[in-house]
mmCIF file of C-alpha atoms in Angstrom:
data_model
loop_
_atom_site.group_PDB
_atom_site.id
_atom_site.type_symbol
_atom_site.label_atom_id
_atom_site.label_comp_id
_atom_site.label_asym_id
_atom_site.label_seq_id
_atom_site.Cartn_x
_atom_site.Cartn_y
_atom_site.Cartn_z
ATOM 1 C CA MET A 1 -70.275 -94.035 -30.479
ATOM 2 C CA ILE A 2 -70.554 -96.973 -32.872
ATOM 3 C CA THR A 3 -73.590 -95.431 -34.585
ATOM 4 C CA ALA A 4 -71.464 -92.464 -35.583
ATOM 5 C CA LEU A 5 -69.007 -94.605 -37.516
ATOM 6 C CA GLN A 6 -70.314 -94.764 -41.047
ATOM 7 C CA SER A 7 -67.276 -95.204 -43.267
ATOM 8 C CA ALA A 8 -65.061 -96.325 -40.396
ATOM 9 C CA GLN A 9 -67.123 -99.472 -39.923
ATOM 10 C CA SER A 10 -67.117 -100.345 -43.601
ATOM 11 C CA LYS A 11 -63.340 -99.946 -43.799
ATOM 12 C CA ARG A 12 -62.627 -102.362 -40.992
ATOM 13 C CA THR A 13 -64.934 -105.221 -41.946
ATOM 14 C CA ALA A 14 -63.777 -108.231 -39.930
ATOM 15 C CA MET A 15 -62.685 -111.445 -41.598
ATOM 16 C CA PRO A 16 -64.165 -114.225 -39.475
ATOM 17 C CA VAL A 17 -64.103 -116.796 -42.275
ATOM 18 C CA PRO A 18 -61.213 -117.088 -44.764
ATOM 19 C CA THR A 19 -62.865 -117.077 -48.199
ATOM 20 C CA ALA A 20 -59.917 -118.266 -50.291
ATOM 21 C CA ARG A 21 -59.007 -121.248 -48.101
ATOM 22 C CA GLU A 22 -60.664 -124.532 -47.251
ATOM 23 C CA THR A 23 -61.862 -124.413 -43.647
ATOM 24 C CA VAL A 24 -59.893 -126.757 -41.390
ATOM 25 C CA LEU A 25 -61.114 -125.790 -37.924
ATOM 26 C CA GLU A 26 -64.278 -124.167 -36.632
ATOM 27 C CA LEU A 27 -65.188 -123.041 -33.148
ATOM 28 C CA ARG A 28 -68.947 -122.596 -32.984
ATOM 29 C CA GLY A 29 -70.205 -120.745 -29.930
ATOM 30 C CA VAL A 30 -67.606 -122.308 -27.641
ATOM 31 C CA SER A 31 -67.898 -121.480 -23.934
ATOM 32 C CA VAL A 32 -65.848 -122.778 -21.005
ATOM 33 C CA ASP A 33 -66.740 -122.528 -17.318
ATOM 34 C CA TYR A 34 -64.470 -123.087 -14.332
ATOM 35 C CA GLY A 35 -67.072 -123.588 -11.637
ATOM 36 C CA SER A 36 -69.122 -120.403 -11.571
ATOM 37 C CA LEU A 37 -66.527 -118.476 -13.583
ATOM 38 C CA ARG A 38 -67.050 -118.266 -17.343
ATOM 39 C CA VAL A 39 -63.629 -117.965 -18.981
ATOM 40 C CA LEU A 40 -64.718 -118.328 -22.624
ATOM 41 C CA GLN A 41 -67.906 -116.733 -23.857
ATOM 42 C CA ASP A 42 -69.501 -117.834 -27.133
ATOM 43 C CA VAL A 43 -66.277 -117.889 -29.168
ATOM 44 C CA ASN A 44 -66.649 -118.306 -32.936
ATOM 45 C CA LEU A 45 -63.580 -118.812 -35.104
ATOM 46 C CA SER A 46 -62.815 -120.373 -38.492
ATOM 47 C CA VAL A 47 -59.260 -121.268 -39.512
ATOM 48 C CA GLY A 48 -58.399 -121.880 -43.153
ATOM 49 C CA SER A 49 -56.019 -124.435 -44.619
ATOM 50 C CA GLY A 50 -52.400 -123.299 -44.330
ATOM 51 C CA GLU A 51 -53.357 -120.293 -42.226
ATOM 52 C CA LEU A 52 -51.626 -119.198 -39.025
ATOM 53 C CA ILE A 53 -53.948 -117.501 -36.545
ATOM 54 C CA ALA A 54 -52.470 -115.724 -33.527
ATOM 55 C CA LEU A 55 -54.495 -115.530 -30.324
ATOM 56 C CA LEU A 56 -53.414 -112.305 -28.645
ATOM 57 C CA GLY A 57 -54.679 -110.827 -25.419
ATOM 58 C CA PRO A 58 -53.911 -109.896 -21.822
ATOM 59 C CA SER A 59 -53.419 -112.539 -19.142
ATOM 60 C CA GLY A 60 -56.649 -114.332 -18.296
ATOM 61 C CA SER A 61 -58.373 -113.415 -21.559
ATOM 62 C CA GLY A 62 -58.876 -117.044 -22.625
ATOM 63 C CA LYS A 63 -56.071 -117.618 -25.136
ATOM 64 C CA THR A 64 -54.649 -120.802 -23.628
ATOM 65 C CA THR A 65 -58.121 -122.072 -22.736
ATOM 66 C CA ILE A 66 -58.982 -122.040 -26.441
ATOM 67 C CA ILE A 67 -56.054 -124.162 -27.567
ATOM 68 C CA ARG A 68 -56.362 -126.529 -24.605
ATOM 69 C CA SER A 69 -60.006 -127.021 -25.532
ATOM 70 C CA ILE A 70 -59.045 -127.729 -29.142
ATOM 71 C CA ALA A 71 -56.373 -130.200 -28.020
ATOM 72 C CA GLY A 72 -58.850 -131.981 -25.738
ATOM 73 C CA PHE A 73 -57.351 -131.102 -22.359
ATOM 74 C CA ILE A 74 -60.447 -129.046 -21.468
ATOM 75 C CA GLN A 75 -64.058 -130.015 -22.179
ATOM 76 C CA PRO A 76 -66.091 -126.970 -23.307
ATOM 77 C CA SER A 77 -69.273 -126.170 -21.396
ATOM 78 C CA GLY A 78 -71.044 -125.320 -24.624
ATOM 79 C CA GLY A 79 -70.597 -125.064 -28.370
ATOM 80 C CA GLU A 80 -68.752 -127.216 -30.880
ATOM 81 C CA ILE A 81 -65.154 -127.650 -32.005
ATOM 82 C CA VAL A 82 -65.092 -129.074 -35.527
ATOM 83 C CA LEU A 83 -61.924 -130.301 -37.278
ATOM 84 C CA ARG A 84 -62.262 -131.118 -40.980
ATOM 85 C CA GLY A 85 -66.007 -131.495 -40.521
ATOM 86 C CA ASN A 86 -65.742 -133.788 -37.485
ATOM 87 C CA ASP A 87 -67.040 -132.736 -34.067
ATOM 88 C CA LEU A 88 -64.184 -133.347 -31.623
ATOM 89 C CA ALA A 89 -66.399 -133.722 -28.546
ATOM 90 C CA ALA A 90 -66.157 -137.520 -28.539
ATOM 91 C CA VAL A 91 -62.651 -137.804 -30.050
ATOM 92 C CA ALA A 92 -59.853 -138.828 -27.674
ATOM 93 C CA ILE A 93 -56.819 -136.554 -27.364
ATOM 94 C CA ASN A 94 -54.486 -139.040 -29.052
ATOM 95 C CA ARG A 95 -56.848 -139.472 -32.014
ATOM 96 C CA ARG A 96 -57.340 -135.817 -32.932
ATOM 97 C CA ASN A 97 -54.258 -135.618 -35.188
ATOM 98 C CA ILE A 98 -53.269 -132.315 -33.633
ATOM 99 C CA GLY A 99 -49.641 -131.383 -32.998
ATOM 100 C CA MET A 100 -48.707 -129.166 -30.076
ATOM 101 C CA VAL A 101 -45.609 -127.205 -29.116
ATOM 102 C CA PHE A 102 -45.518 -126.260 -25.434
ATOM 103 C CA GLN A 103 -43.830 -123.279 -23.777
ATOM 104 C CA SER A 104 -41.343 -125.589 -22.081
ATOM 105 C CA TYR A 105 -40.688 -127.601 -25.306
ATOM 106 C CA ALA A 106 -41.378 -130.808 -23.264
ATOM 107 C CA LEU A 107 -38.493 -132.688 -24.881
ATOM 108 C CA PHE A 108 -37.390 -136.017 -23.428
ATOM 109 C CA PRO A 109 -33.991 -135.241 -21.852
ATOM 110 C CA HIS A 110 -32.699 -138.822 -22.195
ATOM 111 C CA LEU A 111 -33.470 -139.052 -25.930
ATOM 112 C CA SER A 112 -31.498 -137.603 -28.825
ATOM 113 C CA VAL A 113 -32.876 -135.080 -31.294
ATOM 114 C CA ALA A 114 -33.711 -137.867 -33.733
ATOM 115 C CA GLU A 115 -35.303 -140.004 -31.026
ATOM 116 C CA ASN A 116 -37.436 -137.112 -29.770
ATOM 117 C CA ILE A 117 -38.726 -136.466 -33.279
ATOM 118 C CA ALA A 118 -39.346 -140.176 -33.833
ATOM 119 C CA TYR A 119 -41.289 -140.639 -30.592
ATOM 120 C CA PRO A 120 -44.840 -139.948 -31.892
ATOM 121 C CA LEU A 121 -44.157 -142.155 -34.913
ATOM 122 C CA ARG A 122 -43.100 -145.012 -32.660
ATOM 123 C CA VAL A 123 -46.204 -144.563 -30.505
ATOM 124 C CA GLN A 124 -48.257 -144.956 -33.678
ATOM 125 C CA LYS A 125 -46.236 -148.096 -34.495
ATOM 126 C CA LYS A 126 -44.966 -146.846 -37.832
ATOM 127 C CA GLY A 127 -42.444 -149.014 -39.669
ATOM 128 C CA ARG A 128 -38.731 -148.586 -38.981
ATOM 129 C CA ALA A 129 -37.929 -147.441 -42.521
ATOM 130 C CA GLN A 130 -40.828 -144.973 -42.507
ATOM 131 C CA ILE A 131 -39.694 -143.546 -39.173
ATOM 132 C CA ARG A 132 -36.105 -143.152 -40.351
ATOM 133 C CA SER A 133 -37.180 -141.441 -43.569
ATOM 134 C CA ARG A 134 -39.552 -139.030 -41.811
ATOM 135 C CA VAL A 135 -37.020 -138.155 -39.098
ATOM 136 C CA ASP A 136 -34.320 -137.463 -41.695
ATOM 137 C CA GLU A 137 -36.758 -135.245 -43.590
ATOM 138 C CA LEU A 138 -37.694 -133.239 -40.500
ATOM 139 C CA VAL A 139 -34.141 -132.925 -39.175
ATOM 140 C CA ASP A 140 -33.191 -131.444 -42.523
ATOM 141 C CA LEU A 141 -36.291 -129.222 -42.580
ATOM 142 C CA VAL A 142 -35.427 -127.608 -39.243
ATOM 143 C CA GLN A 143 -31.732 -127.388 -40.157
ATOM 144 C CA LEU A 144 -30.411 -129.663 -37.409
ATOM 145 C CA SER A 145 -28.697 -132.263 -39.587
ATOM 146 C CA GLY A 146 -25.453 -132.026 -37.634
ATOM 147 C CA HIS A 147 -27.213 -132.321 -34.280
ATOM 148 C CA ALA A 148 -29.469 -135.369 -34.694
ATOM 149 C CA HIS A 149 -27.384 -137.405 -32.251
ATOM 150 C CA LYS A 150 -27.357 -134.767 -29.494
ATOM 151 C CA ARG A 151 -29.546 -134.670 -26.438
ATOM 152 C CA PRO A 152 -31.584 -131.536 -25.595
ATOM 153 C CA SER A 153 -29.048 -130.445 -22.963
ATOM 154 C CA GLY A 154 -26.493 -129.995 -25.738
ATOM 155 C CA LEU A 155 -28.689 -127.633 -27.733
ATOM 156 C CA SER A 156 -29.427 -123.923 -27.536
ATOM 157 C CA GLY A 157 -32.918 -122.716 -26.697
ATOM 158 C CA GLY A 158 -33.629 -121.963 -30.340
ATOM 159 C CA GLN A 159 -32.468 -125.418 -31.396
ATOM 160 C CA GLN A 160 -34.635 -127.063 -28.739
ATOM 161 C CA GLN A 161 -37.594 -125.110 -30.063
ATOM 162 C CA ARG A 162 -36.919 -126.444 -33.553
ATOM 163 C CA VAL A 163 -36.803 -130.016 -32.234
ATOM 164 C CA ALA A 164 -40.157 -129.502 -30.504
ATOM 165 C CA LEU A 165 -41.591 -128.122 -33.736
ATOM 166 C CA ALA A 166 -40.237 -131.023 -35.799
ATOM 167 C CA ARG A 167 -41.693 -133.532 -33.330
ATOM 168 C CA ALA A 168 -45.090 -131.817 -33.523
ATOM 169 C CA LEU A 169 -44.957 -132.042 -37.336
ATOM 170 C CA ALA A 170 -43.851 -135.685 -37.403
ATOM 171 C CA MET A 171 -47.379 -137.079 -37.779
ATOM 172 C CA ASP A 172 -48.302 -134.508 -40.453
ATOM 173 C CA PRO A 173 -51.042 -133.088 -38.209
ATOM 174 C CA GLU A 174 -54.253 -131.521 -39.459
ATOM 175 C CA LEU A 175 -53.602 -128.653 -37.044
ATOM 176 C CA LEU A 176 -50.585 -127.347 -35.130
ATOM 177 C CA LEU A 177 -51.040 -125.580 -31.783
ATOM 178 C CA LEU A 178 -48.253 -123.307 -30.518
ATOM 179 C CA ASP A 179 -48.514 -122.264 -26.868
ATOM 180 C CA GLU A 180 -46.333 -119.139 -26.501
ATOM 181 C CA PRO A 181 -43.535 -120.859 -28.442
ATOM 182 C CA LEU A 182 -41.025 -118.029 -28.014
ATOM 183 C CA SER A 183 -41.581 -117.110 -24.365
ATOM 184 C CA ASN A 184 -38.580 -119.075 -23.052
ATOM 185 C CA LEU A 185 -36.120 -117.538 -25.503
ATOM 186 C CA ASP A 186 -33.872 -114.552 -24.944
ATOM 187 C CA ALA A 187 -35.220 -111.348 -26.444
ATOM 188 C CA ASN A 188 -32.586 -111.269 -29.193
ATOM 189 C CA LEU A 189 -33.575 -114.784 -30.319
ATOM 190 C CA ARG A 190 -37.332 -114.351 -30.372
ATOM 191 C CA ARG A 191 -37.573 -112.537 -33.673
ATOM 192 C CA GLU A 192 -35.120 -114.892 -35.386
ATOM 193 C CA VAL A 193 -36.856 -118.064 -34.185
ATOM 194 C CA GLY A 194 -40.292 -116.559 -34.810
ATOM 195 C CA GLU A 195 -39.396 -115.828 -38.417
ATOM 196 C CA GLU A 196 -38.002 -119.345 -38.749
ATOM 197 C CA ILE A 197 -41.216 -120.905 -37.408
ATOM 198 C CA ARG A 198 -43.232 -118.798 -39.842
ATOM 199 C CA ARG A 199 -41.090 -119.898 -42.796
ATOM 200 C CA LEU A 200 -41.434 -123.561 -41.811
ATOM 201 C CA GLN A 201 -45.185 -123.213 -41.331
ATOM 202 C CA GLN A 202 -45.560 -121.648 -44.771
ATOM 203 C CA ARG A 203 -43.211 -124.139 -46.434
ATOM 204 C CA THR A 204 -45.120 -127.126 -45.060
ATOM 205 C CA GLY A 205 -48.552 -125.545 -45.527
ATOM 206 C CA THR A 206 -49.424 -126.423 -41.934
ATOM 207 C CA THR A 207 -52.579 -124.932 -40.441
ATOM 208 C CA ALA A 208 -51.660 -123.414 -37.081
ATOM 209 C CA ILE A 209 -52.946 -121.488 -34.080
ATOM 210 C CA MET A 210 -50.439 -119.648 -31.899
ATOM 211 C CA VAL A 211 -50.970 -118.203 -28.436
ATOM 212 C CA THR A 212 -48.910 -115.135 -27.595
ATOM 213 C CA HIS A 213 -49.007 -112.121 -25.305
ATOM 214 C CA ASP A 214 -46.457 -110.315 -27.489
ATOM 215 C CA ARG A 215 -48.051 -108.132 -30.150
ATOM 216 C CA GLN A 216 -44.869 -107.989 -32.231
ATOM 217 C CA GLU A 217 -44.816 -111.793 -32.458
ATOM 218 C CA ALA A 218 -48.443 -111.773 -33.542
ATOM 219 C CA PHE A 219 -47.884 -109.074 -36.167
ATOM 220 C CA GLY A 220 -44.768 -110.729 -37.571
ATOM 221 C CA MET A 221 -45.989 -114.322 -37.730
ATOM 222 C CA ALA A 222 -49.765 -114.415 -38.254
ATOM 223 C CA ASP A 223 -52.046 -114.262 -41.275
ATOM 224 C CA ARG A 224 -54.806 -113.055 -38.973
ATOM 225 C CA ILE A 225 -54.956 -112.076 -35.323
ATOM 226 C CA ALA A 226 -57.796 -112.742 -32.895
ATOM 227 C CA VAL A 227 -57.545 -110.346 -29.957
ATOM 228 C CA LEU A 228 -59.249 -111.708 -26.854
ATOM 229 C CA ARG A 229 -60.604 -109.808 -23.906
ATOM 230 C CA GLY A 230 -62.642 -111.185 -21.055
ATOM 231 C CA GLY A 231 -63.155 -114.532 -22.779
ATOM 232 C CA ARG A 232 -64.456 -113.009 -26.008
ATOM 233 C CA ILE A 233 -62.896 -112.191 -29.351
ATOM 234 C CA GLU A 234 -62.702 -108.408 -29.431
ATOM 235 C CA GLN A 235 -61.529 -108.247 -33.051
ATOM 236 C CA LEU A 236 -60.425 -110.734 -35.712
ATOM 237 C CA ASP A 237 -58.603 -109.406 -38.752
ATOM 238 C CA THR A 238 -55.300 -109.130 -40.578
ATOM 239 C CA PRO A 239 -52.327 -107.666 -38.681
ATOM 240 C CA ASP A 240 -52.457 -104.475 -40.742
ATOM 241 C CA ALA A 241 -56.184 -103.978 -40.157
ATOM 242 C CA ILE A 242 -55.834 -104.723 -36.446
ATOM 243 C CA TYR A 243 -53.158 -102.038 -36.161
ATOM 244 C CA ARG A 244 -54.417 -99.427 -38.618
ATOM 245 C CA ARG A 245 -58.193 -99.887 -38.156
ATOM 246 C CA PRO A 246 -58.799 -101.088 -34.580
ATOM 247 C CA ALA A 247 -62.451 -101.639 -33.730
ATOM 248 C CA THR A 248 -62.415 -100.012 -30.285
ATOM 249 C CA SER A 249 -60.331 -97.704 -28.138
ATOM 250 C CA PHE A 250 -59.219 -100.746 -26.117
ATOM 251 C CA MET A 251 -57.956 -102.347 -29.318
ATOM 252 C CA ALA A 252 -56.204 -99.154 -30.370
ATOM 253 C CA SER A 253 -54.118 -98.948 -27.201
ATOM 254 C CA PHE A 254 -53.657 -102.701 -26.694
ATOM 255 C CA VAL A 255 -51.997 -103.415 -30.038
ATOM 256 C CA GLY A 256 -49.732 -100.360 -30.121
ATOM 257 C CA ASP A 257 -48.892 -96.934 -28.772
ATOM 258 C CA ALA A 258 -51.882 -94.696 -29.369
ATOM 259 C CA ASN A 259 -52.925 -91.084 -29.074
ATOM 260 C CA LEU A 260 -56.665 -91.182 -28.309
ATOM 261 C CA LEU A 261 -58.515 -87.879 -28.445
ATOM 262 C CA SER A 262 -62.155 -87.353 -27.561
ATOM 263 C CA GLY A 263 -64.015 -84.812 -29.627
ATOM 264 C CA LYS A 264 -67.165 -83.692 -31.386
ATOM 265 C CA VAL A 265 -67.791 -83.739 -35.123
ATOM 266 C CA LEU A 266 -67.889 -80.105 -36.232
ATOM 267 C CA ALA A 267 -68.335 -80.504 -39.984
ATOM 268 C CA VAL A 268 -68.768 -83.266 -42.555
ATOM 269 C CA ASP A 269 -68.113 -83.276 -46.297
ATOM 270 C CA SER A 270 -67.437 -85.843 -49.024
ATOM 271 C CA ASN A 271 -63.778 -86.038 -47.977
ATOM 272 C CA GLY A 272 -64.376 -86.803 -44.313
ATOM 273 C CA SER A 273 -64.993 -84.977 -41.062
ATOM 274 C CA VAL A 274 -63.535 -82.201 -38.947
ATOM 275 C CA VAL A 275 -63.507 -83.018 -35.248
ATOM 276 C CA THR A 276 -62.972 -80.484 -32.490
ATOM 277 C CA THR A 277 -60.779 -81.811 -29.673
ATOM 278 C CA ASP A 278 -59.160 -80.206 -26.647
ATOM 279 C CA ALA A 279 -55.884 -80.277 -28.579
ATOM 280 C CA GLY A 280 -57.474 -78.439 -31.509
ATOM 281 C CA PRO A 281 -59.450 -79.231 -34.684
ATOM 282 C CA ILE A 282 -58.393 -82.413 -36.509
ATOM 283 C CA ARG A 283 -59.492 -83.680 -39.919
ATOM 284 C CA THR A 284 -60.135 -87.357 -40.639
ATOM 285 C CA ASN A 285 -61.157 -89.174 -43.814
ATOM 286 C CA ASP A 286 -63.738 -91.097 -41.791
ATOM 287 C CA ILE A 287 -67.275 -89.786 -42.096
ATOM 288 C CA ALA A 288 -69.223 -89.496 -38.862
ATOM 289 C CA ALA A 289 -72.540 -87.847 -38.083
ATOM 290 C CA ALA A 290 -72.356 -84.105 -37.500
ATOM 291 C CA GLY A 291 -72.461 -83.345 -33.788
ATOM 292 C CA ALA A 292 -71.505 -86.899 -32.787
ATOM 293 C CA GLU A 293 -69.143 -87.490 -29.882
ATOM 294 C CA VAL A 294 -66.235 -89.569 -31.224
ATOM 295 C CA THR A 295 -62.783 -90.851 -30.305
ATOM 296 C CA LEU A 296 -59.888 -90.295 -32.697
ATOM 297 C CA LEU A 297 -56.814 -92.495 -32.969
ATOM 298 C CA VAL A 298 -53.479 -91.146 -34.175
ATOM 299 C CA ARG A 299 -50.438 -93.412 -34.013
ATOM 300 C CA PRO A 300 -47.246 -91.683 -32.758
ATOM 301 C CA GLU A 301 -45.378 -92.492 -35.985
ATOM 302 C CA ASP A 302 -48.086 -90.689 -37.987
ATOM 303 C CA ILE A 303 -47.391 -87.327 -36.335
ATOM 304 C CA GLN A 304 -44.788 -85.174 -38.073
ATOM 305 C CA LEU A 305 -43.030 -82.429 -36.149
ATOM 306 C CA THR A 306 -42.279 -79.250 -38.090
ATOM 307 C CA PRO A 307 -41.352 -75.665 -37.220
ATOM 308 C CA VAL A 308 -44.356 -73.658 -36.035
ATOM 309 C CA ASP A 309 -44.164 -71.253 -38.995
ATOM 310 C CA ASP A 310 -44.279 -74.093 -41.540
ATOM 311 C CA LYS A 311 -48.016 -74.622 -41.547
ATOM 312 C CA ILE A 312 -50.768 -72.170 -40.722
ATOM 313 C CA GLY A 313 -53.618 -73.793 -38.807
ATOM 314 C CA ALA A 314 -51.612 -76.762 -37.560
ATOM 315 C CA LEU A 315 -51.790 -77.925 -33.982
ATOM 316 C CA VAL A 316 -49.035 -76.359 -31.897
ATOM 317 C CA ALA A 317 -47.444 -78.323 -29.077
ATOM 318 C CA THR A 318 -44.671 -78.012 -26.527
ATOM 319 C CA VAL A 319 -41.986 -80.685 -26.283
ATOM 320 C CA ASN A 320 -41.855 -82.002 -22.721
ATOM 321 C CA GLU A 321 -39.369 -84.867 -22.930
ATOM 322 C CA THR A 322 -37.539 -87.019 -25.447
ATOM 323 C CA PHE A 323 -36.486 -90.658 -25.060
ATOM 324 C CA TYR A 324 -33.869 -92.081 -27.408
ATOM 325 C CA TYR A 325 -34.242 -95.776 -28.369
ATOM 326 C CA GLY A 326 -31.605 -96.157 -31.051
ATOM 327 C CA SER A 327 -33.619 -96.473 -34.251
ATOM 328 C CA SER A 328 -36.241 -93.998 -33.054
ATOM 329 C CA THR A 329 -36.934 -91.291 -30.495
ATOM 330 C CA VAL A 330 -40.168 -90.922 -28.529
ATOM 331 C CA VAL A 331 -41.233 -87.309 -28.080
ATOM 332 C CA GLN A 332 -43.694 -86.457 -25.302
ATOM 333 C CA LEU A 333 -45.726 -83.341 -26.087
ATOM 334 C CA THR A 334 -48.507 -81.154 -24.741
ATOM 335 C CA ALA A 335 -50.998 -79.426 -27.043
ATOM 336 C CA ASN A 336 -53.491 -77.151 -25.267
ATOM 337 C CA GLY A 337 -53.099 -79.239 -22.125
ATOM 338 C CA VAL A 338 -53.519 -82.569 -23.939
ATOM 339 C CA SER A 339 -50.664 -85.084 -23.649
ATOM 340 C CA LEU A 340 -49.530 -86.552 -26.969
ATOM 341 C CA GLN A 341 -46.717 -88.763 -28.156
ATOM 342 C CA ALA A 342 -44.798 -88.669 -31.438
ATOM 343 C CA LEU A 343 -42.191 -91.027 -32.841
ATOM 344 C CA VAL A 344 -39.362 -89.581 -34.909
ATOM 345 C CA THR A 345 -36.465 -91.206 -36.698
ATOM 346 C CA GLY A 346 -33.227 -90.103 -38.287
ATOM 347 C CA SER A 347 -31.549 -86.754 -37.808
ATOM 348 C CA LEU A 348 -34.800 -84.963 -36.946
ATOM 349 C CA ALA A 349 -34.503 -86.331 -33.418
ATOM 350 C CA ASP A 350 -31.331 -84.293 -32.915
ATOM 351 C CA ARG A 351 -33.258 -81.077 -33.575
ATOM 352 C CA VAL A 352 -36.039 -81.653 -31.044
ATOM 353 C CA HIS A 353 -35.439 -80.476 -27.475
ATOM 354 C CA SER A 354 -37.450 -80.045 -24.298
ATOM 355 C CA GLY A 355 -39.279 -76.722 -24.274
ATOM 356 C CA ASP A 356 -39.427 -76.379 -28.072
ATOM 357 C CA GLN A 357 -42.627 -75.235 -29.764
ATOM 358 C CA VAL A 358 -43.488 -77.449 -32.741
ATOM 359 C CA ALA A 359 -46.298 -77.804 -35.246
ATOM 360 C CA LEU A 360 -47.989 -81.204 -35.467
ATOM 361 C CA GLN A 361 -48.786 -82.458 -38.958
ATOM 362 C CA MET A 362 -50.899 -85.570 -39.550
ATOM 363 C CA ALA A 363 -52.478 -86.839 -42.751
ATOM 364 C CA SER A 364 -56.259 -87.111 -42.523
ATOM 365 C CA ALA A 365 -55.989 -90.701 -43.804
ATOM 366 C CA ASP A 366 -53.967 -91.573 -40.689
ATOM 367 C CA VAL A 367 -56.581 -90.222 -38.281
ATOM 368 C CA VAL A 368 -59.077 -92.968 -37.470
ATOM 369 C CA VAL A 369 -62.434 -92.827 -35.721
ATOM 370 C CA VAL A 370 -62.709 -95.722 -33.240
ATOM 371 C CA ALA A 371 -65.704 -96.930 -31.279
ATOM 372 C CA ASN A 372 -65.890 -95.877 -27.665
ATOM 373 C CA ASP A 373 -64.828 -98.740 -25.436
ATOM 374 C CA VAL A 374 -67.341 -101.137 -23.907
ATOM 375 C CA ASP A 375 -66.414 -103.125 -20.800
ATOM 376 C CA ALA A 376 -65.757 -106.756 -21.754
ATOM 377 C CA ALA A 377 -67.765 -107.955 -18.781
ATOM 378 C CA SER A 378 -70.938 -106.228 -19.929
#
């Protein structure tokens, strides 16, 4: 229970407002209704200058509704959206100075790379020399200097994405919105293009919000991640804190593979707690109230497999199955009837076989007490 989490709560203090950055965007109690269905519920979010926030969550959690509300395509039912101190409620879409990159890129097929990038500048009736200079700058920035004359059909998916990004940056927007920018790319291109977008965003100092359903994209690209569930922000924090110190059991399993063990606090001292679980007693550095019912999180990569005789008092498990994935091997285990998962790398994987008895070693610092889950609809 949350009341049992004394040190665990203090260690995972959320970061709703960036203290070292000037605030560019604020969502203040934003709600959105579709008829009788509430799809966003009292969302509060502050985005700092030059920061990239990832909105991560399952389908229907409200990610795209947030950025469409910011862009002006959806009118919130309640709350305020404030950009650089200005309430956007009465500001037309084309006057918000917000750039947007869509899933489909939305490039004009009959225009060249240079003409696509120049389009928003022409709409704003910028001078010819200014347009040419800005287009040349952006073509160089996204490393498409040899492709400026080509039409989108002559470009790869990654190159088209770069054109869409350059076009969104053409007006030097106050805020850049990225709606699942990598979803149309092949798997082997996603990481490469994602890293490229992140480098460009940092180089230009652009403030950005990205929607994604892919946790690896969020971890690799964002300064902070807002995980949504049922129209609410479940947790907002840095990628490391989201992964290592999730606020709830839902968070623990949503952002990564997780061993979740229910137990009761047996003993407490200045170094942490000992929790009895069905798998056996486990020590954690988190301090919880003696006798409290708690849930422990152990990531698979934090479990070390050793010979049974190596460590007296360690949990003992039976290897059920192994699954080889190249750089790592997933080991499915059972300890006193409890199913667990470990992740091993290197030559150790060659020495683990179905039916083996192994000892499970885990550092107490890697065992985290998480709050019991609460239904998002409640």
